[in-house]
mmCIF file of C-alpha atoms and ligand atoms in Angstrom:
data_model
loop_
_atom_site.group_PDB
_atom_site.id
_atom_site.type_symbol
_atom_site.label_atom_id
_atom_site.label_comp_id
_atom_site.label_asym_id
_atom_site.label_seq_id
_atom_site.Cartn_x
_atom_site.Cartn_y
_atom_site.Cartn_z
ATOM 1 C CA MET O 4 69.990 3.666 60.712
ATOM 2 C CA ASN O 5 66.416 3.524 61.919
ATOM 3 C CA SER O 6 64.343 3.888 58.776
ATOM 4 C CA ILE O 7 62.067 1.003 57.908
ATOM 5 C CA LEU O 8 60.624 0.362 54.451
ATOM 6 C CA VAL O 9 56.907 -0.432 54.825
ATOM 7 C CA THR O 10 55.384 -1.810 51.629
ATOM 8 C CA GLY O 11 51.596 -1.564 51.611
ATOM 9 C CA GLY O 12 51.892 0.897 54.490
ATOM 10 C CA ALA O 13 48.618 2.645 53.623
ATOM 11 C CA GLY O 14 46.652 -0.555 54.146
ATOM 12 C CA PHE O 15 44.679 -1.696 57.183
ATOM 13 C CA ILE O 16 47.471 -3.450 59.090
ATOM 14 C CA GLY O 17 50.226 -1.419 57.432
ATOM 15 C CA SER O 18 48.858 1.951 58.588
ATOM 16 C CA HIS O 19 48.469 0.777 62.184
ATOM 17 C CA THR O 20 52.010 -0.629 62.087
ATOM 18 C CA VAL O 21 53.367 2.704 60.752
ATOM 19 C CA VAL O 22 51.903 4.410 63.844
ATOM 20 C CA GLU O 23 53.515 1.862 66.188
ATOM 21 C CA LEU O 24 56.862 2.188 64.375
ATOM 22 C CA TYR O 25 56.808 5.945 64.982
ATOM 23 C CA LYS O 26 55.980 5.378 68.645
ATOM 24 C CA ALA O 27 58.958 3.007 68.886
ATOM 25 C CA GLY O 28 61.324 5.635 67.436
ATOM 26 C CA TYR O 29 61.633 4.292 63.900
ATOM 27 C CA THR O 30 61.191 6.327 60.703
ATOM 28 C CA PRO O 31 58.802 4.473 58.370
ATOM 29 C CA VAL O 32 59.249 4.935 54.600
ATOM 30 C CA ILE O 33 55.900 3.931 53.096
ATOM 31 C CA ILE O 34 55.348 2.679 49.560
ATOM 32 C CA ASP O 35 51.836 1.891 48.376
ATOM 33 C CA ASP O 36 50.036 1.883 45.007
ATOM 34 C CA PHE O 37 46.565 2.362 46.542
ATOM 35 C CA SER O 38 45.316 -0.764 44.777
ATOM 36 C CA ASN O 39 43.699 -1.816 48.065
ATOM 37 C CA SER O 40 43.947 1.343 50.186
ATOM 38 C CA HIS O 41 43.137 5.062 50.010
ATOM 39 C CA PRO O 42 45.304 8.241 50.124
ATOM 40 C CA LYS O 43 43.255 9.620 53.024
ATOM 41 C CA VAL O 44 44.824 6.968 55.262
ATOM 42 C CA LEU O 45 48.006 9.085 55.134
ATOM 43 C CA GLN O 46 46.051 12.013 56.594
ATOM 44 C CA GLY O 47 44.856 9.776 59.390
ATOM 45 C CA ILE O 48 48.407 8.674 60.170
ATOM 46 C CA GLU O 49 49.555 12.314 60.121
ATOM 47 C CA SER O 50 46.779 13.307 62.542
ATOM 48 C CA ILE O 51 47.921 10.619 64.967
ATOM 49 C CA ILE O 52 51.706 11.052 64.794
ATOM 50 C CA GLY O 53 51.764 14.829 64.218
ATOM 51 C CA GLU O 54 53.741 14.826 60.979
ATOM 52 C CA ALA O 55 53.305 13.731 57.395
ATOM 53 C CA PRO O 56 54.738 10.228 56.908
ATOM 54 C CA ILE O 57 57.411 9.685 54.245
ATOM 55 C CA PHE O 58 55.462 8.234 51.327
ATOM 56 C CA TYR O 59 56.056 7.135 47.721
ATOM 57 C CA GLN O 60 53.207 5.989 45.470
ATOM 58 C CA GLY O 61 54.111 3.011 43.368
ATOM 59 C CA ASP O 62 54.132 -0.760 42.941
ATOM 60 C CA CYS O 63 56.866 -2.573 44.845
ATOM 61 C CA SER O 64 57.069 -5.209 42.099
ATOM 62 C CA ASP O 65 58.382 -2.376 39.853
ATOM 63 C CA VAL O 66 62.149 -2.783 40.245
ATOM 64 C CA GLN O 67 63.044 0.737 39.090
ATOM 65 C CA PHE O 68 60.537 2.297 41.458
ATOM 66 C CA LEU O 69 61.705 0.219 44.409
ATOM 67 C CA ILE O 70 65.372 0.932 43.735
ATOM 68 C CA SER O 71 64.630 4.669 43.396
ATOM 69 C CA VAL O 72 63.145 4.678 46.894
ATOM 70 C CA LEU O 73 65.947 2.654 48.485
ATOM 71 C CA ALA O 74 68.573 4.889 46.852
ATOM 72 C CA LYS O 75 66.948 7.964 48.457
ATOM 73 C CA HIS O 76 66.989 6.364 51.934
ATOM 74 C CA PRO O 77 70.369 4.665 52.557
ATOM 75 C CA ASP O 78 69.515 4.572 56.268
ATOM 76 C CA ILE O 79 66.810 1.938 55.724
ATOM 77 C CA CYS O 80 67.834 -1.014 57.900
ATOM 78 C CA GLY O 81 64.733 -3.180 57.634
ATOM 79 C CA CYS O 82 61.551 -3.874 55.741
ATOM 80 C CA ILE O 83 58.019 -4.869 56.676
ATOM 81 C CA HIS O 84 56.324 -6.323 53.596
ATOM 82 C CA PHE O 85 52.529 -5.992 53.627
ATOM 83 C CA ALA O 86 51.891 -5.295 49.941
ATOM 84 C CA ALA O 87 49.844 -8.219 48.604
ATOM 85 C CA PHE O 88 46.312 -9.000 47.480
ATOM 86 C CA LYS O 89 44.359 -10.883 50.154
ATOM 87 C CA ALA O 90 40.801 -11.621 49.050
ATOM 88 C CA VAL O 91 40.375 -15.392 49.133
ATOM 89 C CA GLY O 92 37.327 -15.392 46.851
ATOM 90 C CA GLU O 93 38.890 -13.055 44.283
ATOM 91 C CA SER O 94 42.025 -15.213 44.160
ATOM 92 C CA VAL O 95 39.914 -18.186 43.027
ATOM 93 C CA LEU O 96 38.413 -16.111 40.204
ATOM 94 C CA ASN O 97 41.706 -14.449 39.188
ATOM 95 C CA PRO O 98 44.639 -16.622 40.327
ATOM 96 C CA LEU O 99 47.225 -15.095 37.959
ATOM 97 C CA LYS O 100 46.623 -11.632 39.470
ATOM 98 C CA TYR O 101 47.579 -13.144 42.840
ATOM 99 C CA TYR O 102 50.572 -15.135 41.629
ATOM 100 C CA GLN O 103 51.946 -12.167 39.692
ATOM 101 C CA ASN O 104 51.522 -9.647 42.485
ATOM 102 C CA ASN O 105 52.067 -11.592 45.688
ATOM 103 C CA ILE O 106 54.932 -13.769 44.509
ATOM 104 C CA GLY O 107 56.369 -11.308 41.977
ATOM 105 C CA SER O 108 56.600 -8.443 44.455
ATOM 106 C CA LEU O 109 58.380 -10.574 47.060
ATOM 107 C CA SER O 110 60.883 -11.806 44.484
ATOM 108 C CA VAL O 111 61.731 -8.224 43.460
ATOM 109 C CA LEU O 112 61.925 -7.138 47.091
ATOM 110 C CA LEU O 113 64.248 -9.955 48.196
ATOM 111 C CA ASN O 114 66.669 -9.076 45.397
ATOM 112 C CA ALA O 115 66.586 -5.394 46.338
ATOM 113 C CA LEU O 116 67.138 -6.115 50.043
ATOM 114 C CA ARG O 117 70.209 -8.128 49.176
ATOM 115 C CA GLU O 118 71.527 -5.440 46.789
ATOM 116 C CA TYR O 119 71.116 -2.720 49.429
ATOM 117 C CA LYS O 120 72.339 -4.926 52.283
ATOM 118 C CA ILE O 121 69.092 -4.565 54.225
ATOM 119 C CA THR O 122 69.229 -7.410 56.707
ATOM 120 C CA GLN O 123 65.871 -7.333 58.527
ATOM 121 C CA LEU O 124 62.606 -8.534 57.034
ATOM 122 C CA VAL O 125 59.181 -8.964 58.612
ATOM 123 C CA PHE O 126 56.765 -10.719 56.264
ATOM 124 C CA SER O 127 52.962 -10.613 56.391
ATOM 125 C CA SER O 128 51.702 -14.173 56.192
ATOM 126 C CA SER O 129 48.483 -15.837 57.254
ATOM 127 C CA CYS O 130 47.002 -18.654 59.294
ATOM 128 C CA THR O 131 45.420 -19.785 56.038
ATOM 129 C CA VAL O 132 48.661 -21.704 55.416
ATOM 130 C CA TYR O 133 47.428 -24.243 57.984
ATOM 131 C CA GLY O 134 44.113 -25.026 56.286
ATOM 132 C CA GLN O 135 41.976 -26.853 58.888
ATOM 133 C CA PRO O 136 44.471 -27.800 61.605
ATOM 134 C CA THR O 137 44.211 -31.309 63.015
ATOM 135 C CA SER O 138 44.785 -30.068 66.572
ATOM 136 C CA LEU O 139 44.010 -26.789 68.358
ATOM 137 C CA PRO O 140 45.349 -24.374 69.403
ATOM 138 C CA VAL O 141 47.553 -24.516 66.312
ATOM 139 C CA ASP O 142 51.291 -23.989 66.804
ATOM 140 C CA GLU O 143 54.017 -23.198 64.267
ATOM 141 C CA ASN O 144 55.000 -26.858 63.962
ATOM 142 C CA ALA O 145 51.592 -27.772 62.570
ATOM 143 C CA SER O 146 51.698 -29.176 59.081
ATOM 144 C CA ILE O 147 51.205 -26.776 56.201
ATOM 145 C CA GLU O 148 48.107 -28.167 54.529
ATOM 146 C CA HIS O 149 47.049 -27.979 50.884
ATOM 147 C CA ALA O 150 45.968 -24.365 50.402
ATOM 148 C CA ASN O 151 42.210 -23.888 49.923
ATOM 149 C CA SER O 152 42.773 -20.920 47.583
ATOM 150 C CA PRO O 153 45.401 -19.346 45.305
ATOM 151 C CA TYR O 154 45.718 -16.607 47.922
ATOM 152 C CA GLY O 155 46.619 -19.111 50.627
ATOM 153 C CA TYR O 156 49.003 -20.858 48.223
ATOM 154 C CA THR O 157 50.847 -17.586 47.469
ATOM 155 C CA LYS O 158 51.482 -17.214 51.205
ATOM 156 C CA GLN O 159 52.898 -20.746 51.360
ATOM 157 C CA VAL O 160 55.127 -20.086 48.329
ATOM 158 C CA CYS O 161 56.331 -16.756 49.750
ATOM 159 C CA GLU O 162 57.221 -18.352 53.072
ATOM 160 C CA ARG O 163 59.223 -20.993 51.205
ATOM 161 C CA MET O 164 60.992 -18.299 49.118
ATOM 162 C CA ILE O 165 62.108 -16.523 52.291
ATOM 163 C CA CYS O 166 63.376 -19.769 53.806
ATOM 164 C CA ASP O 167 65.311 -20.649 50.637
ATOM 165 C CA VAL O 168 66.921 -17.200 50.447
ATOM 166 C CA HIS O 169 67.836 -17.508 54.120
ATOM 167 C CA ALA O 170 69.488 -20.874 53.432
ATOM 168 C CA SER O 171 71.332 -19.634 50.342
ATOM 169 C CA VAL O 172 72.887 -16.376 51.473
ATOM 170 C CA LYS O 173 73.951 -15.061 54.866
ATOM 171 C CA GLY O 174 72.819 -11.714 56.019
ATOM 172 C CA LEU O 175 69.024 -11.707 55.996
ATOM 173 C CA SER O 176 67.089 -12.208 59.238
ATOM 174 C CA SER O 177 63.380 -12.845 58.682
ATOM 175 C CA ALA O 178 60.299 -13.072 60.868
ATOM 176 C CA VAL O 179 57.241 -14.521 59.122
ATOM 177 C CA LEU O 180 54.063 -13.458 60.926
ATOM 178 C CA ARG O 181 51.033 -15.726 60.426
ATOM 179 C CA TYR O 182 48.070 -13.477 61.221
ATOM 180 C CA PHE O 183 44.840 -14.897 62.487
ATOM 181 C CA ASN O 184 41.833 -12.598 62.113
ATOM 182 C CA PRO O 185 42.768 -8.910 62.394
ATOM 183 C CA ILE O 186 39.857 -6.693 63.494
ATOM 184 C CA GLY O 187 39.208 -3.321 65.125
ATOM 185 C CA ALA O 188 40.747 0.115 64.575
ATOM 186 C CA HIS O 189 42.991 2.693 66.236
ATOM 187 C CA ALA O 190 41.203 4.097 69.319
ATOM 188 C CA SER O 191 41.433 7.624 67.863
ATOM 189 C CA GLY O 192 38.975 6.611 65.148
ATOM 190 C CA LEU O 193 41.330 8.201 62.597
ATOM 191 C CA ILE O 194 42.488 4.999 60.885
ATOM 192 C CA GLY O 195 40.826 1.611 60.491
ATOM 193 C CA GLU O 196 39.738 -1.026 57.987
ATOM 194 C CA LEU O 197 38.730 0.452 54.625
ATOM 195 C CA PRO O 198 37.328 -2.390 52.547
ATOM 196 C CA LEU O 199 36.943 -1.238 48.946
ATOM 197 C CA GLY O 200 33.560 -2.487 47.704
ATOM 198 C CA THR O 201 31.637 -5.284 49.413
ATOM 199 C CA PRO O 202 33.657 -6.540 52.390
ATOM 200 C CA ASP O 203 34.674 -10.185 52.501
ATOM 201 C CA ASN O 204 35.375 -10.204 56.204
ATOM 202 C CA LEU O 205 32.954 -10.525 59.108
ATOM 203 C CA VAL O 206 33.622 -7.418 61.185
ATOM 204 C CA PRO O 207 33.429 -4.784 58.427
ATOM 205 C CA PHE O 208 30.224 -6.488 57.302
ATOM 206 C CA ILE O 209 28.885 -6.183 60.852
ATOM 207 C CA THR O 210 29.807 -2.492 61.172
ATOM 208 C CA GLN O 211 28.428 -1.637 57.709
ATOM 209 C CA SER O 212 25.187 -3.449 58.592
ATOM 210 C CA ALA O 213 24.999 -1.515 61.860
ATOM 211 C CA ALA O 214 25.556 1.727 59.927
ATOM 212 C CA GLY O 215 22.696 0.866 57.586
ATOM 213 C CA LEU O 216 25.019 0.449 54.576
ATOM 214 C CA ARG O 217 24.062 -3.254 54.269
ATOM 215 C CA ASP O 218 20.616 -4.732 54.570
ATOM 216 C CA GLY O 219 21.557 -7.048 57.439
ATOM 217 C CA LEU O 220 24.131 -9.746 57.992
ATOM 218 C CA THR O 221 24.169 -13.417 57.002
ATOM 219 C CA ILE O 222 25.871 -16.044 59.135
ATOM 220 C CA PHE O 223 27.473 -18.476 56.703
ATOM 221 C CA GLY O 224 26.347 -21.729 58.256
ATOM 222 C CA ASN O 225 25.287 -22.691 61.778
ATOM 223 C CA ASP O 226 25.591 -26.450 61.408
ATOM 224 C CA TYR O 227 29.296 -26.795 62.167
ATOM 225 C CA ASN O 228 30.593 -29.067 64.899
ATOM 226 C CA THR O 229 31.082 -26.155 67.352
ATOM 227 C CA PRO O 230 29.170 -25.230 70.542
ATOM 228 C CA ASP O 231 26.764 -22.855 68.776
ATOM 229 C CA GLY O 232 27.175 -24.297 65.279
ATOM 230 C CA THR O 233 29.008 -21.293 63.842
ATOM 231 C CA CYS O 234 32.689 -21.145 62.807
ATOM 232 C CA ILE O 235 35.354 -20.271 65.330
ATOM 233 C CA ARG O 236 38.246 -17.872 64.652
ATOM 234 C CA ASP O 237 40.980 -16.084 66.606
ATOM 235 C CA TYR O 238 40.108 -12.384 66.366
ATOM 236 C CA ILE O 239 43.097 -10.160 67.179
ATOM 237 C CA HIS O 240 42.979 -6.372 67.640
ATOM 238 C CA VAL O 241 44.849 -4.705 64.778
ATOM 239 C CA VAL O 242 46.818 -2.523 67.242
ATOM 240 C CA ASP O 243 48.109 -5.619 69.047
ATOM 241 C CA LEU O 244 48.995 -7.066 65.649
ATOM 242 C CA ALA O 245 50.828 -3.839 64.722
ATOM 243 C CA LYS O 246 52.848 -4.018 67.950
ATOM 244 C CA ALA O 247 53.797 -7.600 67.086
ATOM 245 C CA HIS O 248 55.481 -6.275 63.919
ATOM 246 C CA VAL O 249 57.645 -3.891 65.949
ATOM 247 C CA ALA O 250 58.538 -6.733 68.316
ATOM 248 C CA ALA O 251 59.403 -8.929 65.322
ATOM 249 C CA LEU O 252 61.632 -6.194 63.863
ATOM 250 C CA THR O 253 63.510 -6.002 67.160
ATOM 251 C CA TRP O 254 63.862 -9.786 67.152
ATOM 252 C CA THR O 255 65.384 -9.773 63.630
ATOM 253 C CA ASN O 256 67.864 -7.129 64.779
ATOM 254 C CA ASN O 257 68.864 -9.149 67.845
ATOM 255 C CA ASN O 258 68.980 -12.469 65.967
ATOM 256 C CA PRO O 259 70.986 -12.022 62.746
ATOM 257 C CA ASN O 260 70.790 -14.690 60.037
ATOM 258 C CA SER O 261 67.604 -16.157 61.536
ATOM 259 C CA CYS O 262 64.362 -17.221 59.899
ATOM 260 C CA GLU O 263 61.309 -18.061 62.014
ATOM 261 C CA ALA O 264 57.506 -18.150 61.618
ATOM 262 C CA PHE O 265 55.255 -16.876 64.403
ATOM 263 C CA ASN O 266 51.531 -17.248 64.996
ATOM 264 C CA ILE O 267 50.054 -13.854 65.836
ATOM 265 C CA GLY O 268 46.699 -14.389 67.502
ATOM 266 C CA THR O 269 45.101 -14.127 70.942
ATOM 267 C CA GLY O 270 45.109 -17.863 71.644
ATOM 268 C CA LYS O 271 41.328 -17.689 72.149
ATOM 269 C CA GLY O 272 38.652 -18.782 69.698
ATOM 270 C CA ASN O 273 35.333 -16.975 69.307
ATOM 271 C CA SER O 274 32.408 -18.071 67.164
ATOM 272 C CA VAL O 275 30.696 -15.891 64.580
ATOM 273 C CA LYS O 276 27.654 -15.728 66.842
ATOM 274 C CA GLU O 277 29.776 -14.683 69.829
ATOM 275 C CA VAL O 278 31.284 -11.851 67.779
ATOM 276 C CA ILE O 279 27.833 -10.650 66.729
ATOM 277 C CA ASP O 280 26.453 -10.915 70.273
ATOM 278 C CA THR O 281 29.482 -9.079 71.702
ATOM 279 C CA PHE O 282 29.195 -6.307 69.101
ATOM 280 C CA GLU O 283 25.518 -5.790 69.980
ATOM 281 C CA LEU O 284 26.234 -5.810 73.709
ATOM 282 C CA VAL O 285 29.215 -3.439 73.846
ATOM 283 C CA ASN O 286 27.750 -0.981 71.334
ATOM 284 C CA ASP O 287 24.157 -1.271 72.573
ATOM 285 C CA LEU O 288 22.886 -2.082 69.080
ATOM 286 C CA LYS O 289 20.667 -4.733 67.509
ATOM 287 C CA LEU O 290 21.694 -6.252 64.171
ATOM 288 C CA LYS O 291 19.429 -7.868 61.579
ATOM 289 C CA VAL O 292 20.907 -11.361 61.215
ATOM 290 C CA ALA O 293 19.926 -14.283 58.958
ATOM 291 C CA ILE O 294 21.322 -17.798 58.771
ATOM 292 C CA GLY O 295 22.637 -18.765 55.330
ATOM 293 C CA GLU O 296 24.494 -21.593 53.676
ATOM 294 C CA ARG O 297 28.104 -22.440 54.512
ATOM 295 C CA ARG O 298 30.724 -20.420 52.580
ATOM 296 C CA PRO O 299 32.942 -22.649 50.383
ATOM 297 C CA GLY O 300 36.515 -22.773 51.646
ATOM 298 C CA ASP O 301 35.743 -21.867 55.261
ATOM 299 C CA VAL O 302 37.548 -23.912 57.875
ATOM 300 C CA GLU O 303 35.403 -24.938 60.856
ATOM 301 C CA GLN O 304 37.640 -23.608 63.604
ATOM 302 C CA ILE O 305 41.138 -22.265 64.052
ATOM 303 C CA TYR O 306 42.862 -20.350 66.820
ATOM 304 C CA ALA O 307 46.509 -19.795 67.671
ATOM 305 C CA SER O 308 48.986 -21.009 70.187
ATOM 306 C CA GLY O 309 50.875 -17.787 70.994
ATOM 307 C CA LEU O 310 53.646 -19.398 73.072
ATOM 308 C CA LYS O 311 56.426 -18.907 70.508
ATOM 309 C CA ALA O 312 55.664 -15.209 69.969
ATOM 310 C CA LYS O 313 55.482 -14.713 73.727
ATOM 311 C CA GLU O 314 58.805 -16.461 74.332
ATOM 312 C CA LEU O 315 60.883 -15.203 71.394
ATOM 313 C CA LEU O 316 59.237 -11.884 70.486
ATOM 314 C CA LYS O 317 58.358 -10.989 74.085
ATOM 315 C CA TRP O 318 54.919 -10.082 72.695
ATOM 316 C CA THR O 319 51.458 -10.866 73.986
ATOM 317 C CA PRO O 320 48.124 -9.312 72.967
ATOM 318 C CA GLU O 321 46.630 -6.791 75.410
ATOM 319 C CA LEU O 322 43.281 -5.826 73.863
ATOM 320 C CA SER O 323 40.054 -7.815 73.969
ATOM 321 C CA LEU O 324 37.378 -8.760 71.469
ATOM 322 C CA ALA O 325 35.138 -6.142 73.113
ATOM 323 C CA ASP O 326 37.832 -3.455 72.729
ATOM 324 C CA ALA O 327 38.175 -4.305 69.042
ATOM 325 C CA LEU O 328 34.433 -4.199 68.384
ATOM 326 C CA ILE O 329 34.055 -0.861 70.177
ATOM 327 C CA ASP O 330 36.960 0.574 68.168
ATOM 328 C CA ALA O 331 35.635 -0.879 64.900
ATOM 329 C CA TRP O 332 32.226 0.717 65.459
ATOM 330 C CA ARG O 333 33.754 4.140 66.329
ATOM 331 C CA TRP O 334 35.762 3.994 63.084
ATOM 332 C CA GLN O 335 32.683 3.044 61.036
ATOM 333 C CA GLN O 336 30.744 5.939 62.557
ATOM 334 C CA ASN O 337 33.538 8.339 61.610
ATOM 335 C CA LEU O 338 33.513 6.949 58.060
ATOM 336 C CA SER O 339 29.760 7.453 57.819
ATOM 337 C CA VAL O 340 30.145 11.071 58.941
ATOM 338 C CA GLU O 341 32.813 11.700 56.290
ATOM 339 C CA ALA O 342 30.855 9.969 53.487
HETATM 340 C C1 WQD A 403 35.294 -15.197 59.509
HETATM 341 C C2 WQD A 403 34.064 -16.047 59.784
HETATM 342 C C3 WQD A 403 32.861 -16.689 57.819
HETATM 343 C C4 WQD A 403 31.310 -12.755 56.727
HETATM 344 C C5 WQD A 403 40.229 -13.962 56.753
HETATM 345 C C6 WQD A 403 40.987 -13.714 55.509
HETATM 346 C C7 WQD A 403 42.272 -14.486 55.544
HETATM 347 C C8 WQD A 403 43.037 -14.212 56.826
HETATM 348 C C9 WQD A 403 42.165 -14.459 58.035
HETATM 349 C C10 WQD A 403 44.727 -12.540 56.453
HETATM 350 C C11 WQD A 403 33.918 -17.181 58.774
HETATM 351 C C12 WQD A 403 32.006 -15.809 58.730
HETATM 352 C C13 WQD A 403 31.994 -13.779 57.358
HETATM 353 C C14 WQD A 403 29.900 -12.729 56.759
HETATM 354 C C15 WQD A 403 29.915 -14.739 58.065
HETATM 355 N N1 WQD A 403 43.504 -12.884 56.852
HETATM 356 N N2 WQD A 403 31.292 -14.736 58.018
HETATM 357 N N3 WQD A 403 29.252 -13.717 57.427
HETATM 358 O O1 WQD A 403 37.618 -16.298 56.312
HETATM 359 O O2 WQD A 403 38.588 -16.467 58.659
HETATM 360 O O3 WQD A 403 39.831 -15.291 56.833
HETATM 361 O O4 WQD A 403 41.004 -13.646 57.874
HETATM 362 O O5 WQD A 403 45.607 -13.158 56.068
HETATM 363 O O6 WQD A 403 43.005 -14.059 54.441
HETATM 364 O O7 WQD A 403 40.195 -14.120 54.438
HETATM 365 O O8 WQD A 403 37.714 -14.292 57.859
HETATM 366 O O9 WQD A 403 36.114 -12.504 58.381
HETATM 367 O O10 WQD A 403 35.973 -13.630 56.094
HETATM 368 O O11 WQD A 403 35.259 -14.866 58.119
HETATM 369 O O12 WQD A 403 29.295 -15.614 58.673
HETATM 370 O O13 WQD A 403 29.227 -11.820 56.206
HETATM 371 O O14 WQD A 403 32.918 -15.223 59.625
HETATM 372 O O15 WQD A 403 32.085 -17.736 57.261
HETATM 373 O O16 WQD A 403 33.402 -18.305 59.451
HETATM 374 P P1 WQD A 403 38.376 -15.698 57.418
HETATM 375 P P2 WQD A 403 36.243 -13.741 57.556
#
C-alpha cells in the first residue's frame, strides 16, 4: 500500500512532487488532462527517476474516469490533489470555469476517496486565502479575508469542503498546504515551470525576458509602502515545496482523522526588485526593466510563518532564492534549446 494518486501530476509543482515521492519510496499514479501542462513533462520525470511514471490522461472531475483509475490501483493509500486552474486574472474574466473545475473536481474526488477508503489527502491551497494579512509573518491562525479573485475564493471554498467532510465522516486525514510563491526548477534542468502563453508570474517573466522571448520586464508599481517601493513575497523553491508534500503525506499517515492547514513558505520576504537584482547577480545577466502601474489585486506584502510546518511536518526549506533563480534560468535555457 504505497501508491499515491497525484492529480495534476504533470504540472509545475505536481511533477516535482512526483519525483520526490519516488525518492521517498512511494509509487505515484498520475492523472492529468494537460489543460495546463504538457506531455513532455512525463519524459522529464522519466529521465530523472529512470522509469516511465504510471500515467492516465483525463479530467479528475470525470467520475467514471477517476473511478476507472482507482479500480486499477487498489493499493492507492493517499492522494495529492493539484489539479486546478490557478490564474488569478483569468478567474476574474471566466469565474464559472474556475468554480466548475476547482470546486467540482474536489467534490468528485472527496466522494471517490470515501468510496475507495483512501484515508490520506494532501490538498494544494494558496496564501491568497489570506488576502493582505494584518500582521506579518502570517501564521495559520490569521483571518481568512475576502478573496480578491474567484481563484482565491475557490481555494477558500475547497478548504471549507475538506473541513466539513472531516467533521462529517471519520476516516479521512487531510493536510491543506497554503503555498506562497513557488519558483525555480529541478537542478537537472529536466523539469520546471512551463507557463502556457504569456506568464502571469514574475519569475517565468524574468527568465523569458532574459532569454529574449519578451521585450523586457515591467515592475508593477514601485510606490508601495516597502523599503524599495516594490511588493514583497515569500519565494519558495519548488523542490522544497515538493518535499513538503511528502512530509505532509507522512503526517496524514501518522495522524489519522486529522485536518490541518500549513503555510509552506521560507519565512522570508523578498521584494520584486530584490528578485530581479538577485537574478542578474547570480546569472551574470542584465535585464531590461521598466516601472509600470500597480497590478489590480496585488497585495503589498506577504510572507509566511513556517513554525507549524516545522513543528508538525518536521519540514523546513533548504534552498535559497539564489538557488531557485539559478535553477530557473538553467531550465529556461534548456527550453530555449528545445524550442
Ligand atoms: C509576484 C509579484 C507582481 C509579474 C501568485 C499566484 C497565486 C499564488 C502565489 C499559487 C507581484 C510582481 C509580476 C511581472 C511584476 N500561487 N510582478 N511584474 O501575484 O504573488 O501570486 O503566486 O497558489 O495564485 O498568482 O505572484 O509572480 O504573479 O507576482 O512586477 O511581470 O511580482 O505585481 O508583486 P503573486 P506573481
